CSV table of C-alpha atoms and ligand atoms in Angstrom, one decimal:
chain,number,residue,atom,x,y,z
A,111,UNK,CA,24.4,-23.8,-23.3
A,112,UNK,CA,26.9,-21.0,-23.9
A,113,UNK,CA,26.1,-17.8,-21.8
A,114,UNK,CA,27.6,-14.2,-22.0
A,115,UNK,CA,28.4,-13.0,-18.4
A,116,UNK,CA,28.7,-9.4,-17.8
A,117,UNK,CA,30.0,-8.1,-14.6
A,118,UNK,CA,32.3,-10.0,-13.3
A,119,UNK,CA,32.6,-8.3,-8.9
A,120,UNK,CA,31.2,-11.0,-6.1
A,121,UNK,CA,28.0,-12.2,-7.8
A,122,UNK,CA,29.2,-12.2,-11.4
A,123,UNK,CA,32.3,-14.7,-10.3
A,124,UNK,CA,29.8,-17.0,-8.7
A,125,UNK,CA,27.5,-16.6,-11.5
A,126,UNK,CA,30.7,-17.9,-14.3
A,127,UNK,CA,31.9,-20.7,-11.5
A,128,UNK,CA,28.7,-22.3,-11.0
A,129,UNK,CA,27.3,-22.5,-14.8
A,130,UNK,CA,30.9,-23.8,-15.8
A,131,UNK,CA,29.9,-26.3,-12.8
A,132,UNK,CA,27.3,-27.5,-14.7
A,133,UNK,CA,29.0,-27.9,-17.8
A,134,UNK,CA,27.9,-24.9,-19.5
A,135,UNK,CA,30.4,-22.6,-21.6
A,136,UNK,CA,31.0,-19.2,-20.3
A,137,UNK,CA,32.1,-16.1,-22.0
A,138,UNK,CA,32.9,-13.4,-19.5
A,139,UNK,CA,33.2,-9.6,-19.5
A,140,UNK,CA,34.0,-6.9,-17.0
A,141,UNK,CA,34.9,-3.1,-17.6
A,142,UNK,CA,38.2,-4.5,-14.9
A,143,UNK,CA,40.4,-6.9,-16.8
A,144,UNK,CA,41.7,-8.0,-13.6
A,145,UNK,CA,38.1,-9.6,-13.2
A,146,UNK,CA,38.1,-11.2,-17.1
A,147,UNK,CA,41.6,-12.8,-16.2
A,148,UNK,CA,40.0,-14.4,-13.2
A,149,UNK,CA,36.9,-15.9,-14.9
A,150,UNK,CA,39.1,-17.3,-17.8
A,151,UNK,CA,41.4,-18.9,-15.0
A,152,UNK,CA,38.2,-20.7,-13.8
A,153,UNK,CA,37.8,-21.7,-17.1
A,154,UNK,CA,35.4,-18.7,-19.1
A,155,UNK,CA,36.5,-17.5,-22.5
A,156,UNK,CA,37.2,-13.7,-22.0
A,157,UNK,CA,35.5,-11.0,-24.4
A,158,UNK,CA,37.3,-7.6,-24.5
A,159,UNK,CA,34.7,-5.4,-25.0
A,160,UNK,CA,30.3,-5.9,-24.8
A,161,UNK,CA,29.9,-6.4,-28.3
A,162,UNK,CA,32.7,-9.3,-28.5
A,163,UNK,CA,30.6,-10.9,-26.3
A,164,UNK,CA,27.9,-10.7,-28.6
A,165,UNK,CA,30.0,-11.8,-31.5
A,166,UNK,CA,31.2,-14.6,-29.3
A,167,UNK,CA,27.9,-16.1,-28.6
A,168,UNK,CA,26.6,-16.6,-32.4
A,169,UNK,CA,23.1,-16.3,-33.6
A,170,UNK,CA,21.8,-17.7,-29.7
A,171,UNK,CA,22.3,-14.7,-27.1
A,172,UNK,CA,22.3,-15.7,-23.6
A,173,UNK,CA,23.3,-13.2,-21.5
A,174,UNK,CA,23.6,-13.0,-17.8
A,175,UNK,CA,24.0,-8.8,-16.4
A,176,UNK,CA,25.3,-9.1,-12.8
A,177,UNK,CA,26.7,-5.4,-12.7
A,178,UNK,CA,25.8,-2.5,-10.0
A,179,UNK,CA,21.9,-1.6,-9.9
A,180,UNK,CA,21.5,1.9,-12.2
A,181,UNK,CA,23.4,3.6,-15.0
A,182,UNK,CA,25.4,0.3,-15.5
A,183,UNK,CA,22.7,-1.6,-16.5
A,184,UNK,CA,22.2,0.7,-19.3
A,185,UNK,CA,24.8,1.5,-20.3
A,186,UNK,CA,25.3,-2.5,-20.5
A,187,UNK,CA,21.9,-2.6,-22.3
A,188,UNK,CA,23.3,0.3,-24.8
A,189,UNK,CA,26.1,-1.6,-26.4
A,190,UNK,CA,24.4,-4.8,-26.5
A,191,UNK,CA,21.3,-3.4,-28.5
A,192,UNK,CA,22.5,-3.9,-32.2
A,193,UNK,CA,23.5,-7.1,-31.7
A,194,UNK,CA,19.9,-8.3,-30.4
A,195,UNK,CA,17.3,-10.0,-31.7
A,196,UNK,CA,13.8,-11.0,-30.5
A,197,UNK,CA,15.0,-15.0,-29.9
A,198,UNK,CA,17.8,-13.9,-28.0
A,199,UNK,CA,17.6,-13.4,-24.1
A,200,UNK,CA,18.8,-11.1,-21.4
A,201,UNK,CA,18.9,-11.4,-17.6
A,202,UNK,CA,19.6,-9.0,-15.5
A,203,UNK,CA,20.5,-10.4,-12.3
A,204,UNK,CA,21.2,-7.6,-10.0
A,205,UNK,CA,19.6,-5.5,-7.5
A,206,UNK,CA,17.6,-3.1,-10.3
A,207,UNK,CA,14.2,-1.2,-9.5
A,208,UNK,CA,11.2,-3.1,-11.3
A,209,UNK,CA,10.7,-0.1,-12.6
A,210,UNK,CA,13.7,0.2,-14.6
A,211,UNK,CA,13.6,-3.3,-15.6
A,212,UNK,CA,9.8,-3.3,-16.8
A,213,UNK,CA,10.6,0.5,-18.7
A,214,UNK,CA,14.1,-1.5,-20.2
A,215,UNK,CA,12.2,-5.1,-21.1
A,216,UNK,CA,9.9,-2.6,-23.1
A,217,UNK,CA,12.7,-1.0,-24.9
A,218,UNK,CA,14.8,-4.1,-25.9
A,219,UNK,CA,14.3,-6.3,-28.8
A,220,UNK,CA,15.5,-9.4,-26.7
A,221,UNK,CA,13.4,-11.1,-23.9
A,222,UNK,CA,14.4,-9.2,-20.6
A,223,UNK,CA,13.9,-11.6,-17.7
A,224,UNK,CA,14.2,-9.7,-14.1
A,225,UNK,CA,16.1,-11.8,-11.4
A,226,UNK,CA,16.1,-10.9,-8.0
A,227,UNK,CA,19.5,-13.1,-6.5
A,228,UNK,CA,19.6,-13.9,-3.1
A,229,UNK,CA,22.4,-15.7,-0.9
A,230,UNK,CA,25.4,-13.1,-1.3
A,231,UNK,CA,28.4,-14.2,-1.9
A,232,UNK,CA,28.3,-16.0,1.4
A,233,UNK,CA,25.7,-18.3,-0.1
A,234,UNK,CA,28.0,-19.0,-3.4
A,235,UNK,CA,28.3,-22.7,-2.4
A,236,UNK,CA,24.7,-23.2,-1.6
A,237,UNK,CA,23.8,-22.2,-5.0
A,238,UNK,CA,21.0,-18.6,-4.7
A,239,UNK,CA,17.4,-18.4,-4.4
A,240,UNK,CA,15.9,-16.6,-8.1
A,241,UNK,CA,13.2,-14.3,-7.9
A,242,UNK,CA,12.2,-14.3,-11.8
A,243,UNK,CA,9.9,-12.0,-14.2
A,244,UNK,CA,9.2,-11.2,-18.2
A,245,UNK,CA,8.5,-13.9,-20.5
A,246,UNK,CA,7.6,-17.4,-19.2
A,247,UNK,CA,9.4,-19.0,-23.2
A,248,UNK,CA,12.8,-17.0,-22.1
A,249,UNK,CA,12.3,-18.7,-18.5
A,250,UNK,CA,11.7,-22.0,-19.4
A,251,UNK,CA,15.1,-21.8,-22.0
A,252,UNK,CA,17.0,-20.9,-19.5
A,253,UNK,CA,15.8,-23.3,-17.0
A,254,UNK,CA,19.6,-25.2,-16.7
A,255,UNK,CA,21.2,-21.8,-16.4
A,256,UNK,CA,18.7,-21.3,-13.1
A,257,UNK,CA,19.2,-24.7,-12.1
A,258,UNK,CA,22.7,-24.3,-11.8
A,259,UNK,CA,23.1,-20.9,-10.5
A,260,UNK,CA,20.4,-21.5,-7.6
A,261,UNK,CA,20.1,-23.8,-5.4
A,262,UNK,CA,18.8,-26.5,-7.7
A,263,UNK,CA,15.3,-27.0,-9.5
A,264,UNK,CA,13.9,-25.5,-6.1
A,265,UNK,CA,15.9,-22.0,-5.7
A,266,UNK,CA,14.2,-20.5,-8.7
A,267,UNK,CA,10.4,-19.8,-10.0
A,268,UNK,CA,9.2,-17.6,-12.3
A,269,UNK,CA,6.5,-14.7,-11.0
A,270,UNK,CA,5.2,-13.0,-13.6
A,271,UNK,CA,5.3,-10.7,-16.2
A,272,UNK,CA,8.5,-8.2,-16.5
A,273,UNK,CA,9.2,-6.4,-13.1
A,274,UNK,CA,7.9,-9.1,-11.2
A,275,UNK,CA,10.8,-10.7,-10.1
A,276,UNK,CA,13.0,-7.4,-8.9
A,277,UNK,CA,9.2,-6.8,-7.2
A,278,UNK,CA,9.6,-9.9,-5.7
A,279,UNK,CA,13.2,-9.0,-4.7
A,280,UNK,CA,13.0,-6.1,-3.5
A,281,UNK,CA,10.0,-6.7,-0.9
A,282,UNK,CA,12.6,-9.9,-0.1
A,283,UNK,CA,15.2,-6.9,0.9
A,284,UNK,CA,12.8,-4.7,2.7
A,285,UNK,CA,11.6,-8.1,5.0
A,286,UNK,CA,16.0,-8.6,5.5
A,287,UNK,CA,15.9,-5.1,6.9
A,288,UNK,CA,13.3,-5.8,9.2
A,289,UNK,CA,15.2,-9.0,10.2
A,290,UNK,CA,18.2,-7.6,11.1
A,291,UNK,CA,16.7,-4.7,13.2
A,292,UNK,CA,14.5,-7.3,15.4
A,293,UNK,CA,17.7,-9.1,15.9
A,294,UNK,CA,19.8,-5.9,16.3
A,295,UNK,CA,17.4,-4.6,18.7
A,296,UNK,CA,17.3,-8.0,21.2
A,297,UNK,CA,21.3,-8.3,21.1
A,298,UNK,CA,21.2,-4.9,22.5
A,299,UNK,CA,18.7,-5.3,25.0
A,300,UNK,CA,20.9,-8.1,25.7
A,301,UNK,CA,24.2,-6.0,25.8
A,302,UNK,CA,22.7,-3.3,27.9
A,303,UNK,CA,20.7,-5.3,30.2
A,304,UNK,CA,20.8,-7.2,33.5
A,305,UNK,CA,23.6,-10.1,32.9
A,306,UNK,CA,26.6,-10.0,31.6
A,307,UNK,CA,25.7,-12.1,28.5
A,308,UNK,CA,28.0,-14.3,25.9
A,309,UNK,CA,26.0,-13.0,22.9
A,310,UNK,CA,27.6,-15.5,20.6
A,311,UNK,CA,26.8,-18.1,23.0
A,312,UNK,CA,23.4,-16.9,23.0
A,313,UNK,CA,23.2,-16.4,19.4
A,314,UNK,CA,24.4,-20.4,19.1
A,315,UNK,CA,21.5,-22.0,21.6
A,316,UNK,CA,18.8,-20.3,19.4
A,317,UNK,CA,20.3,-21.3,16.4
A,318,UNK,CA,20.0,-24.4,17.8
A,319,UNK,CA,16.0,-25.1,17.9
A,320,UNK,CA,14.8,-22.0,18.8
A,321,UNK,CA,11.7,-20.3,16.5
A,322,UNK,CA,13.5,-17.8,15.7
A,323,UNK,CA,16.7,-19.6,14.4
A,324,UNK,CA,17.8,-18.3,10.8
A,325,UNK,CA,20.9,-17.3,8.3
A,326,UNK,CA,20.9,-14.2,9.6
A,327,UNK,CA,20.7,-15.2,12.8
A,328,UNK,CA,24.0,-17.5,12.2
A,329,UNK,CA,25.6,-14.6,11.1
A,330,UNK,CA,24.8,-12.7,14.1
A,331,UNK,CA,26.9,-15.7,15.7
A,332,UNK,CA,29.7,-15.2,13.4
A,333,UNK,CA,29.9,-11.4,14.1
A,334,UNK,CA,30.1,-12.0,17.6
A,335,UNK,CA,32.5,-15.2,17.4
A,336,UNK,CA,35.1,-12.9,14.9
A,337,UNK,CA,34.5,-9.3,16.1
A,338,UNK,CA,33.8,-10.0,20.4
A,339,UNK,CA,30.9,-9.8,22.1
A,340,UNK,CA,31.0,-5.7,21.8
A,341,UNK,CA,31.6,-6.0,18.3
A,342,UNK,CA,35.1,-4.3,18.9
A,343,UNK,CA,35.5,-1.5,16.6
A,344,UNK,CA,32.8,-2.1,13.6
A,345,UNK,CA,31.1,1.2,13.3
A,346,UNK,CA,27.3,2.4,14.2
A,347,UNK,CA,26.6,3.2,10.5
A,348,UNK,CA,24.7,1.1,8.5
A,349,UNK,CA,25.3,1.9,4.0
A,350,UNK,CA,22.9,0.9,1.7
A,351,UNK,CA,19.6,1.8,1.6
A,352,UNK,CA,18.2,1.9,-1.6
A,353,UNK,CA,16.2,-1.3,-1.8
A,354,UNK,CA,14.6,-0.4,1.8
A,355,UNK,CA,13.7,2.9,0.3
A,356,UNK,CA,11.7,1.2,-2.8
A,357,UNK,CA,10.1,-1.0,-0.7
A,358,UNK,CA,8.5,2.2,1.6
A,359,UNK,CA,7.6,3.5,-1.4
A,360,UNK,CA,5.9,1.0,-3.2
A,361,UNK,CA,4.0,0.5,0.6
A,362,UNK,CA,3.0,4.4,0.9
A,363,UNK,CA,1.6,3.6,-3.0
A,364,UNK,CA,-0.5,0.5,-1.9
A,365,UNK,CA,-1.7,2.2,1.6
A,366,UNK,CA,-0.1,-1.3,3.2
A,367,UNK,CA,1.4,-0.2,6.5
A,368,UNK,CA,4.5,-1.6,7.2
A,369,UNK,CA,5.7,-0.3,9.9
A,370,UNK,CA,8.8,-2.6,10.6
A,371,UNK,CA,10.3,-2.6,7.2
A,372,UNK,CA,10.0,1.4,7.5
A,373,UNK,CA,11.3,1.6,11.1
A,374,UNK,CA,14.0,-0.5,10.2
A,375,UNK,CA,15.1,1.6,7.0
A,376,UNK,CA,14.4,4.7,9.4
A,377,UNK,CA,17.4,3.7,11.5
A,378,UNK,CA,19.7,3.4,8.5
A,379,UNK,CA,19.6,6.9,8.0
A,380,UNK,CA,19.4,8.0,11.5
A,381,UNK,CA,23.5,7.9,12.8
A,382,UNK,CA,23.5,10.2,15.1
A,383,UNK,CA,24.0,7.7,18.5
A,384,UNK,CA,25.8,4.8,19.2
A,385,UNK,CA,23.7,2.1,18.5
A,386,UNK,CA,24.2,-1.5,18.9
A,387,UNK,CA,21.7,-2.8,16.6
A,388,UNK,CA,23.0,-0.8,13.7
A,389,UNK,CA,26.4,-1.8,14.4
A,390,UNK,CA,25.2,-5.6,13.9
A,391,UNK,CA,23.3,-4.2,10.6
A,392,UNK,CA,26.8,-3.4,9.7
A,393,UNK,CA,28.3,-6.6,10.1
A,394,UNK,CA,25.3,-8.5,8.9
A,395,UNK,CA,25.7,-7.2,5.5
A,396,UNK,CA,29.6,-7.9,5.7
A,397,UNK,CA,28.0,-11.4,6.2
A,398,UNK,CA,25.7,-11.7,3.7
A,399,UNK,CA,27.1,-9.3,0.8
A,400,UNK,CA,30.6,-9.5,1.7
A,401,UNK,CA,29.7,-5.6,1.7
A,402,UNK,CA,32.6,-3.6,3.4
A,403,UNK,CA,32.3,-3.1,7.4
A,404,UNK,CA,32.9,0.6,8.4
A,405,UNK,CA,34.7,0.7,11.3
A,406,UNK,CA,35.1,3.2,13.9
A,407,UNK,CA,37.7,6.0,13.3
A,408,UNK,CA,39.9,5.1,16.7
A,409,UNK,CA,41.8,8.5,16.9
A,410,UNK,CA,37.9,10.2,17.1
B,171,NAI,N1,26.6,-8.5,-2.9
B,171,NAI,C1,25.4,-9.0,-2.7
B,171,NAI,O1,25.1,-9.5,-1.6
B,171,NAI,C2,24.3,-9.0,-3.7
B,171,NAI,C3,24.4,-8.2,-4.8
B,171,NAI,N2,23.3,-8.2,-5.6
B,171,NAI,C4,23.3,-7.3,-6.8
B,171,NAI,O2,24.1,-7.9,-7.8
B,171,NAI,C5,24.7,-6.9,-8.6
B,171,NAI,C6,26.2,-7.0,-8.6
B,171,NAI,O3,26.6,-7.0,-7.2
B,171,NAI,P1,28.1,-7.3,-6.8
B,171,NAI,O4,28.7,-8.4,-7.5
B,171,NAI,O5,28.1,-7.4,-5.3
B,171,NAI,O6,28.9,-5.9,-7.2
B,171,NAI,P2,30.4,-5.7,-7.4
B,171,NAI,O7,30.6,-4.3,-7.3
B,171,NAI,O8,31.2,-6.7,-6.6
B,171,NAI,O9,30.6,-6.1,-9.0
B,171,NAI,C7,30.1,-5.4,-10.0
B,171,NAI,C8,31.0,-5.6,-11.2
B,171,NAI,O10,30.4,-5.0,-12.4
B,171,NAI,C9,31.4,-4.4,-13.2
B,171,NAI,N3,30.9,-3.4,-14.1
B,171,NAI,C10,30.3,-2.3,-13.7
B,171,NAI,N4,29.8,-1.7,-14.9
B,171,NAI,C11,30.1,-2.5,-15.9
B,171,NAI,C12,29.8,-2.5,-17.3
B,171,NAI,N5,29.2,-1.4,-17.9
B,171,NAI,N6,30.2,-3.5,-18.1
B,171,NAI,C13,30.8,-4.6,-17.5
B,171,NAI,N7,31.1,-4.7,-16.2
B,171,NAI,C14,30.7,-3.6,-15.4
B,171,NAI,C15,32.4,-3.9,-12.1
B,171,NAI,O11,33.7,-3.7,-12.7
B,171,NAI,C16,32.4,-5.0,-11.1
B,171,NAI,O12,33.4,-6.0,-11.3
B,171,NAI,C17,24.2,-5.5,-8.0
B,171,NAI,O13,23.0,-5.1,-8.6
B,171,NAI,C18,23.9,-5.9,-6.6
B,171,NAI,O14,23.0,-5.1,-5.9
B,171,NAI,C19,22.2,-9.0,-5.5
B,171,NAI,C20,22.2,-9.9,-4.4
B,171,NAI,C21,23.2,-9.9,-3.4
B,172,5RP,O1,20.3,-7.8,-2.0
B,172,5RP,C1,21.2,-8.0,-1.2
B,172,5RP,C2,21.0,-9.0,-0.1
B,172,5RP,O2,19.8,-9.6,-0.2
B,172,5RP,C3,22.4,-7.1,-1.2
B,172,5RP,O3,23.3,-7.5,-0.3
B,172,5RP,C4,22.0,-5.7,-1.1
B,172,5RP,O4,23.1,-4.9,-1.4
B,172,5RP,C5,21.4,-5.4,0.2
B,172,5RP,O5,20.7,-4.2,0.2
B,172,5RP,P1,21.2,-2.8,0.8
B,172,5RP,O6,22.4,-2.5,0.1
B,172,5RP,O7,20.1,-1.9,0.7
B,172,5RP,O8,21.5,-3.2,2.3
């Protein structure tokens, strides 16, 4: 299969290296050029511009969007629209609101498929887990681009009608909020408490058999084994937030309390103290999103 990619940052290069993997044809294009001359050194044809893409990719459009959550997805959308038809296909493969992608699979003459992406960057060679929505046809075409960009046959599925997968992704992101603040919040008991504790030692023995062993919780060991056990200078502020915020809202909408999720999202924004837990937040996203780490401001 040939495939336009389109947004070419951390997830977009994983995207081009593991369809080209899977002997697939790539044709790559990024608003940087820095990125394009990267993917064609992997081995993508570079477009110059969105409708080369098009062009490039004949009467068969299969297009993969990995570009920031928002305007960019339109504006993406924009440019391809006189080039699409109804037999052609786009995925967009980023963090978007199922909103947006239910209000943009109306508006397009392609199939829009929704896919939620989870791994990060960190999980490029494990292949990601795809949360997928809009027409089950589109799906099942594309089923070799999913095998190859997840984790196999296994890392993908298909949820439902439009919006369903980014809804499936985005309650995925609110449950990783919780996550971290439970773990965050029993390091710093930990930190503050009675012994003086080895957290990454600790972090290793319940990765080890423990219930509550996880990825995150192996990233929690790598924070500690390359920033110390006081996590040296990375700052009590956690970024993000926007998929944490969906997620409350969509509960508040539904009358489902969930407490946690909202807690957890609640600290985000609170940065007024020093707080352990949301300095591990911090580096847990460096871990998982290769999302930058703040770092505390020495000379303060
Ligand atoms: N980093 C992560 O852990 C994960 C990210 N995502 C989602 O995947 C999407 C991409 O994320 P990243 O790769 O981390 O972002 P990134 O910032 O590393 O890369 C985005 C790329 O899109 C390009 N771009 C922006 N507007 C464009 C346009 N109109 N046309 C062509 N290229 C354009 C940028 O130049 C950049 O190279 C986002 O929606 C993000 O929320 C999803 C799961 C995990
Ligand atoms: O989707 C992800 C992980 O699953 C991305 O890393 C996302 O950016 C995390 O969300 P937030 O920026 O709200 O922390």
């Amino acid at each position: 299969m040939k495939l336009g990619v389109i947004g070419l940052g951390r997830m977009g290069q994983i995207v081009v290296d593991r369809v080209l993997a899977a002997d697939h044809e790539v044709v790559a294009f990024d608003i940087d050029e820095d990125a394009v001359a990267t993917a064609v050194e992997r081995g993508a044809t570079g477009a110059t511009s969105i409708p080369d893409v098009a062009a490039q990719l004949g009467d068969e459009k299969r297009i993969w969007l990995m570009v920031p959550a928002g305007d960019p997805v339109d504006a993406a959308l924009d440019e391809l629209e006189p080039s699409l038809a109804a037999d052609d296909i786009v995925v967009d493969g980023g963090n978007s609101n199922f909103h947006d992608s239910s209000r943009r699979a109306e508006n397009t003459d392609a199939a829009y498929l929704d896919c939620g992406t989870s791994g990060g960057p960190a999980g490029a060679e494990l292949g990601f887990s795809l949360m997928i929505g809009g027409p089950q046809w589109a799906y099942d075409e594309l089923t070799p681009v999913f095998d190859a960009i997840a984790t196999g046959p296994d890392g993908h599925d298909w949820f439902g009608p439009s919006g369903a997968g980014h809804y499936v992704k985005m309650v995925h992101n609110g449950v990783e909020y919780a996550l971290m603040q439970a773990y965050g919040e029993g390091f710093e008991l930990l930190a503050n408490g009675r012994y003086d504790l080895d957290l990454e030692a600790v972090a290793k023995t319940w990765n080890n058999g423990a219930v509550i062993r996880s990825w995150l919780l192996e990233l929690c060991e790598e924070a500690f084994h390359e920033e110390g056990n006081d996590l040296g200078d990375v700052a009590d502020y956690v970024a993000g937030g926007s998929t944490g915020t969906w997620t409350v809202q969509e509960a508040l909408k539904q009358e489902v309390p969930i407490s946690l999720i909202y807690g957890a999202l609640a600290e985000r924004f609170s940065s007024r103290d020093m707080r352990f837990s949301r300095r591990l937040a911090n580096r847990l996203r460096y871990g998982f999103g290769r999302h930058e780490i703040k770092r505390q401001d020495k000379s303060e």
